Amino acid sequence: MATRKKTAKPTNNNGSPDPETELRTAAGYGSNNQKLDDLAGNLEESAGELLTTNQGIRVNDNQNSLKAGDRGPTLMEDFIFREKITHFDHERIPERVVHARGTGAHGYFQVYESMAEYTMADFLQDPSVRTPVFVRFSTVVGSRGSTDLARDVRGFAVKFYTQQGNFDLVGNNIPVFFIQDAMKFPDLVHAVKPEPHNEMPQAASAHDTFWDFISLFPESMHMIMWVMSDRAIPRSLRMMEGFGVHTFRLVNARGKARFVKFHWKPLLGLHAVVWDEAQKISGKDPDFHRRDLWESIESGNYPEWELGVQIVEEKDEHSFDFDLLDPTKIIPEEIVPVQRIGRLTLNRNVDNFFAETEQAAFHVANVVPGIDFTNDPLLQGRLFSYLDTQLIRLGGPNFHEIPINRPVAPIHNNQRDGYMRQTINRGQVSYDPNNLRGGCPFQAGMDMSGFTSYAERIDAQKIRERSPSFFDHFSQATLFYNSQTEVEKDHIVRALRFELGKVETPPIRERMLYLLAQVDKGLANRVADGLGLQIPAKLEKPMNMSFPADADPKQFQPKKVKTEFTASPTLSMVANPNFEKRTIKTRKIAFLVADGFDDDSVLEMKKSLMTAGARVCTVAPHLGTVMSVGGQIANADFSFLTAASVLFDAVYVPGGEASVNTLKDLPEVFEFINEAYKHCKTIAADGQGSEILRLAGLSAGTPSDGSNGEDQMSDTGVVVGSNGDIKGLATEFIQAIAMHRHWDRERMISQEANDNGKPIRPPQRSQPREVKRT
Ligand code: HDE
């Protein structure tokens, strides 16, 4: 029999602080965040503790099961083994049916000034109050273990733990949705998820069933434009917008209601990667977004968003040329400006992914007094779905007691029992009315924040129908496309070629071309060129195939496109006037170095970039350290094997003859630079480092503004230092990185024609792009 020495349990009877307090403090709890304080009661950490069973029995041997002889069978009696294996066998819960892949963080929200005029929501009254929040970002289609960089909508779900109870703003990074009625949600999700016979493809909409559904369902065309745009491949979760999507209501203390659309505006700007890059990141680091969020919070670079509202008076409900209740429509910001009313800051990573992020249960119906719903038929369906789904996913009706879900406001009601009940409700009474407990818990009057639904007048027939005001399926799709810069249009064209190119059934592609032609003929023609097809002159079946069995199909067809309102610049990521202030804060810059790098060239540049808020990583031929000419030792953060240009925002090759001579012989260096070039990133070199750029076929150009570089012959976003003026080079480098990407490069490389049939200029360079190696 194996014997094990007992380690003495550390005691704290010598006046040292209580271990629970120590744990809370070490974990950063006890801040002025009431929710974190609340969670602190559930923390566990085994440091210095003895191993026990779940019954608190100390375990002496965690290596061997109990057997009849050292070669004999395991005994049923072994309760320690059985408990351990049984718990392990039950560790998994069902993943979310959609939005399974996600990541979360804690933070707080603060309103800028009282919104009492519009809402009685308590967390929107006092600018000095910090309301704790938990936010979960997600993709929609992929499984829990899928890549972060799938082309997909991103979920942006915020739980506000207010003094009046939880308010969940369960939104997306795209302001519209595929469908208008929740009745169609299971169809949409079945179509986009991996196909049921072979469970392929994972985390991708580029397959037959999705496009089959879409090609028969024109109400999704506006959303399709967004999903095919770069919005669906964000550079970072910290650099995307969020939207409540539906029209909600704000109600003030006098009972006056107004319509509202919620927005989140990221303070780091609005940025995307390119599709080729996204696919490569999916291989190099499928956790790219999750890691980026984690690292930025760990390093104190707390992501921030401003909460925006578009408010519409009730009397103006019908003054738009679309229906406010239709979730496939936006209210253009040019028509109703977005007022920024407060700030969200994420400042704490979770302690335990499963306990917090995975068990977080969001619900659109979690509203507080002062916020109310509208009759948007998608919203109405969601009001049912989110509670229902938690019952299976989290195993019963008591999921609100899971620490991450429980409100900071007290809970008192007569609900009892159910699986995993934690609360010990005292007393004999669990009904209302009662005299035995003096009538408690009492109903709360409105003056005590008792929730009362907005008394909307409804006088209607019970009917399964879609309002005719919902039948304009193309105008805003056209508006979105027209609002994009040329390079963004190119990306949409290529995304559609990619997606439809993966569709194996030609008639589906053709129907899609017909639908795209309703949005924009130029777009449809370009996609058709890429697919080697013609846009069909007419369709065999009606454009919209979604109508009741006995209905007249004509009644359900899309309305004519309205083009009076031609462009809304806030729909573009590149030309968006909301994000003109550019920063390189938290951007990741790769320094390519080897032994013998020039001291100043690295140190001065690093200092300047870090002062501007960027993060510098050295990439060297091997891990460990590299030495400068002057004998300085630098740690290699990555080797060329563990890094790739797709994981960085910009590249710098410092001077130093020996360093450059080593790098010159490494094909990976040129792969790094060529890829960064292809993805339109800023590339800089100092001193001898410029030799590497020259060998890669790059010539220095001026930083571009990303909108029009067609007349430039040199490479925009390639900056080379001369005369040892590192500060000057750094200034130029920083300006160029702040542009995010130098998109005109793509247009220079491309040979095709744009929407107007104008050829895009072919590349004209004197240097070869690839270095031939022997
Ligand atoms: Fe969701 N959605 N959804 N959805 N949704 C879920 O709830 C549903 C819709 C959104 O990080 C599920 O807890 C229906 C629009 C986010 O945990 C489920 C309809 C928008 C998240 C569900 C929609 C969203 C979900 C799956 C059509 C943007 C992740 C797991 C009526 C405004 C929340 C879960 C998190 C999750 C149902 C459409 C956003 C099944 C029926 C529109 C961000 O309840």
Coordinates of N, CA, C and O and ligand atoms in Angstrom, one line a residue, residues 96-99 136-138 154-157 170-172 174 176-177 179 181-183 185-186 243-246 327 357 360-362 364 377-379 381-382 385-387 389-390 393, ligand 1:
R96 N -24.0 26.9 -26.3 CA -25.1 27.8 -26.8 C -25.5 27.3 -28.2 O -24.6 27.1 -29.0
V97 N -26.8 27.3 -28.5 CA -27.2 26.8 -29.8 C -26.7 27.8 -30.9 O -26.4 27.3 -32.0
V98 N -26.6 29.1 -30.6 CA -25.9 30.0 -31.5 C -25.0 30.8 -30.5 O -25.2 30.8 -29.3
H99 N -24.0 31.5 -31.1 CA -23.1 32.3 -30.3 C -22.3 31.4 -29.3 O -22.0 31.9 -28.2
R136 N -20.1 39.8 -22.9 CA -19.6 38.6 -23.6 C -19.7 38.9 -25.1 O -20.7 39.4 -25.6
F137 N -18.6 38.7 -25.8 CA -18.5 38.9 -27.2 C -18.5 37.5 -27.8 O -17.9 36.5 -27.2
S138 N -19.0 37.3 -29.0 CA -19.1 36.0 -29.6 C -19.2 36.0 -31.1 O -19.4 37.1 -31.7
R154 N -20.6 39.4 -34.9 CA -20.1 39.3 -33.6 C -21.2 39.7 -32.6 O -21.9 40.7 -32.7
G155 N -21.5 38.8 -31.6 CA -22.4 39.2 -30.5 C -21.7 40.1 -29.6 O -20.5 40.1 -29.4
F156 N -22.5 41.0 -29.0 CA -22.0 42.1 -28.1 C -23.0 42.2 -27.0 O -24.0 43.0 -27.1
A157 N -22.9 41.3 -26.0 CA -24.0 41.2 -25.0 C -23.5 41.8 -23.7 O -22.4 41.5 -23.2
V170 N -28.5 42.8 -25.3 CA -28.0 41.6 -26.0 C -27.9 42.0 -27.5 O -28.9 41.7 -28.3
G171 N -26.8 42.6 -27.9 CA -26.7 43.1 -29.3 C -25.7 42.4 -30.1 O -25.1 41.5 -29.7
N172 N -25.5 43.0 -31.3 CA -24.5 42.5 -32.3 C -23.6 43.6 -32.7 O -23.9 44.8 -32.5
I174 N -23.4 44.4 -35.8 CA -24.1 44.8 -37.1 C -25.5 45.2 -36.7 O -26.2 44.6 -35.9
V176 N -28.4 45.5 -38.1 CA -29.6 44.9 -38.7 C -29.5 43.3 -38.6 O -28.5 42.8 -38.1
F177 N -30.6 42.7 -38.9 CA -30.6 41.2 -38.8 C -31.1 40.6 -40.1 O -31.6 41.3 -41.0
I179 N -33.5 38.4 -40.6 CA -34.9 38.0 -40.7 C -35.7 39.1 -40.0 O -35.2 39.7 -39.1
D181 N -38.9 38.2 -38.7 CA -39.8 37.6 -37.7 C -39.1 36.4 -37.1 O -38.5 35.5 -37.8
A182 N -39.2 36.3 -35.8 CA -38.5 35.2 -35.0 C -38.9 33.8 -35.5 O -38.2 32.9 -35.3
M183 N -40.1 33.7 -36.1 CA -40.6 32.4 -36.6 C -39.5 31.8 -37.6 O -39.5 30.6 -37.7
F185 N -36.2 32.1 -37.3 CA -34.8 32.0 -36.7 C -34.3 30.5 -36.8 O -33.2 30.3 -37.3
P186 N -35.1 29.5 -36.4 CA -34.6 28.1 -36.6 C -34.2 27.8 -38.0 O -33.2 27.1 -38.3
F243 N -24.6 47.2 -31.5 CA -25.9 47.8 -31.7 C -27.0 46.9 -31.0 O -26.9 45.7 -31.0
G244 N -28.0 47.6 -30.5 CA -29.1 46.8 -29.9 C -30.0 46.3 -31.0 O -30.9 45.4 -30.7
V245 N -29.8 46.7 -32.2 CA -30.6 46.2 -33.4 C -32.0 46.7 -33.4 O -32.4 47.5 -34.2
H246 N -32.8 46.2 -32.5 CA -34.2 46.5 -32.5 C -34.5 47.9 -32.0 O -33.6 48.5 -31.4
P327 N -36.5 45.0 -38.1 CA -35.1 44.9 -37.7 C -34.1 44.7 -38.9 O -32.9 44.5 -38.6
T357 N -17.9 33.2 -18.0 CA -18.2 33.4 -19.4 C -19.2 32.4 -19.9 O -20.2 32.7 -20.5
A360 N -22.7 32.6 -18.2 CA -23.4 33.8 -18.2 C -24.7 33.6 -19.1 O -24.6 33.0 -20.2
A361 N -25.8 34.0 -18.6 CA -27.1 33.8 -19.3 C -27.7 35.2 -19.5 O -28.1 35.9 -18.6
F362 N -27.6 35.6 -20.8 CA -28.2 36.9 -21.2 C -29.7 36.7 -21.6 O -30.0 35.6 -22.1
V364 N -32.9 39.1 -23.4 CA -33.3 40.4 -23.9 C -34.5 40.9 -23.0 O -34.7 42.1 -23.0
P377 N -41.3 42.1 -34.4 CA -41.6 40.7 -34.3 C -40.4 39.8 -34.0 O -40.5 38.7 -33.6
L378 N -39.2 40.4 -34.3 CA -38.0 39.6 -34.0 C -37.7 39.7 -32.5 O -37.4 38.7 -31.8
L379 N -37.8 40.9 -32.0 CA -37.6 41.2 -30.6 C -38.6 40.4 -29.8 O -38.3 39.7 -28.8
G381 N -40.0 37.6 -30.4 CA -39.7 36.2 -30.3 C -38.5 35.9 -29.4 O -38.4 35.0 -28.7
R382 N -37.6 36.9 -29.4 CA -36.4 36.8 -28.6 C -36.8 36.8 -27.1 O -36.1 36.2 -26.2
S385 N -37.2 33.3 -26.3 CA -36.2 32.3 -26.5 C -35.1 32.3 -25.4 O -34.6 31.2 -25.1
Y386 N -34.7 33.4 -24.9 CA -33.5 33.5 -24.1 C -33.7 32.8 -22.7 O -32.7 32.2 -22.2
L387 N -34.9 32.9 -22.2 CA -35.1 32.2 -20.9 C -35.2 30.7 -21.2 O -34.7 29.9 -20.5
T389 N -33.9 28.9 -23.5 CA -32.7 28.2 -23.9 C -31.8 27.9 -22.6 O -31.1 26.9 -22.6
Q390 N -31.9 28.8 -21.6 CA -31.1 28.6 -20.4 C -31.6 27.4 -19.7 O -30.8 26.7 -19.0
R393 N -29.7 24.6 -21.3 CA -28.2 24.8 -21.3 C -27.7 24.8 -19.9 O -26.6 24.3 -19.6
Ligands
HDE1 FE1 -29.9 35.7 -30.2 N1 -29.9 34.0 -29.2 N2 -31.6 35.2 -31.1 N3 -29.8 37.4 -31.4 N4 -28.2 36.2 -29.4 C1 -29.0 33.6 -28.3 O1 -29.4 32.6 -26.2 C2 -32.4 34.2 -30.7 C3 -30.7 37.7 -32.3 C4 -27.5 37.4 -29.5 O2 -23.1 36.0 -25.2 C5 -29.4 32.3 -27.6 O3 -28.2 32.2 -24.4 C6 -33.7 34.3 -31.5 C7 -30.5 39.1 -32.7 C8 -26.3 37.4 -28.8 O4 -24.5 34.5 -24.2 C9 -30.8 32.1 -28.0 C10 -33.5 35.3 -32.4 C11 -29.5 39.5 -32.0 C12 -26.3 36.1 -28.1 C13 -31.0 33.2 -29.1 C14 -32.2 35.9 -32.1 C15 -29.0 38.4 -31.2 C16 -27.5 35.4 -28.5 C17 -28.4 31.2 -27.7 C18 -34.5 35.7 -33.4 C19 -28.8 40.9 -32.0 C20 -25.2 35.6 -27.2 C21 -27.7 31.1 -26.4 C22 -35.7 36.1 -32.9 C23 -29.6 41.9 -31.5 C24 -25.4 36.0 -25.8 C25 -28.4 32.0 -25.5 C26 -24.2 35.4 -25.0 C27 -27.8 34.2 -28.1 C28 -32.2 33.3 -29.7 C29 -31.7 36.9 -32.9 C30 -27.9 38.5 -30.3 C31 -31.2 30.7 -28.6 C32 -34.8 33.3 -31.3 C33 -31.4 39.9 -33.7 C34 -25.3 38.5 -28.6 O5 -31.7 32.3 -27.0

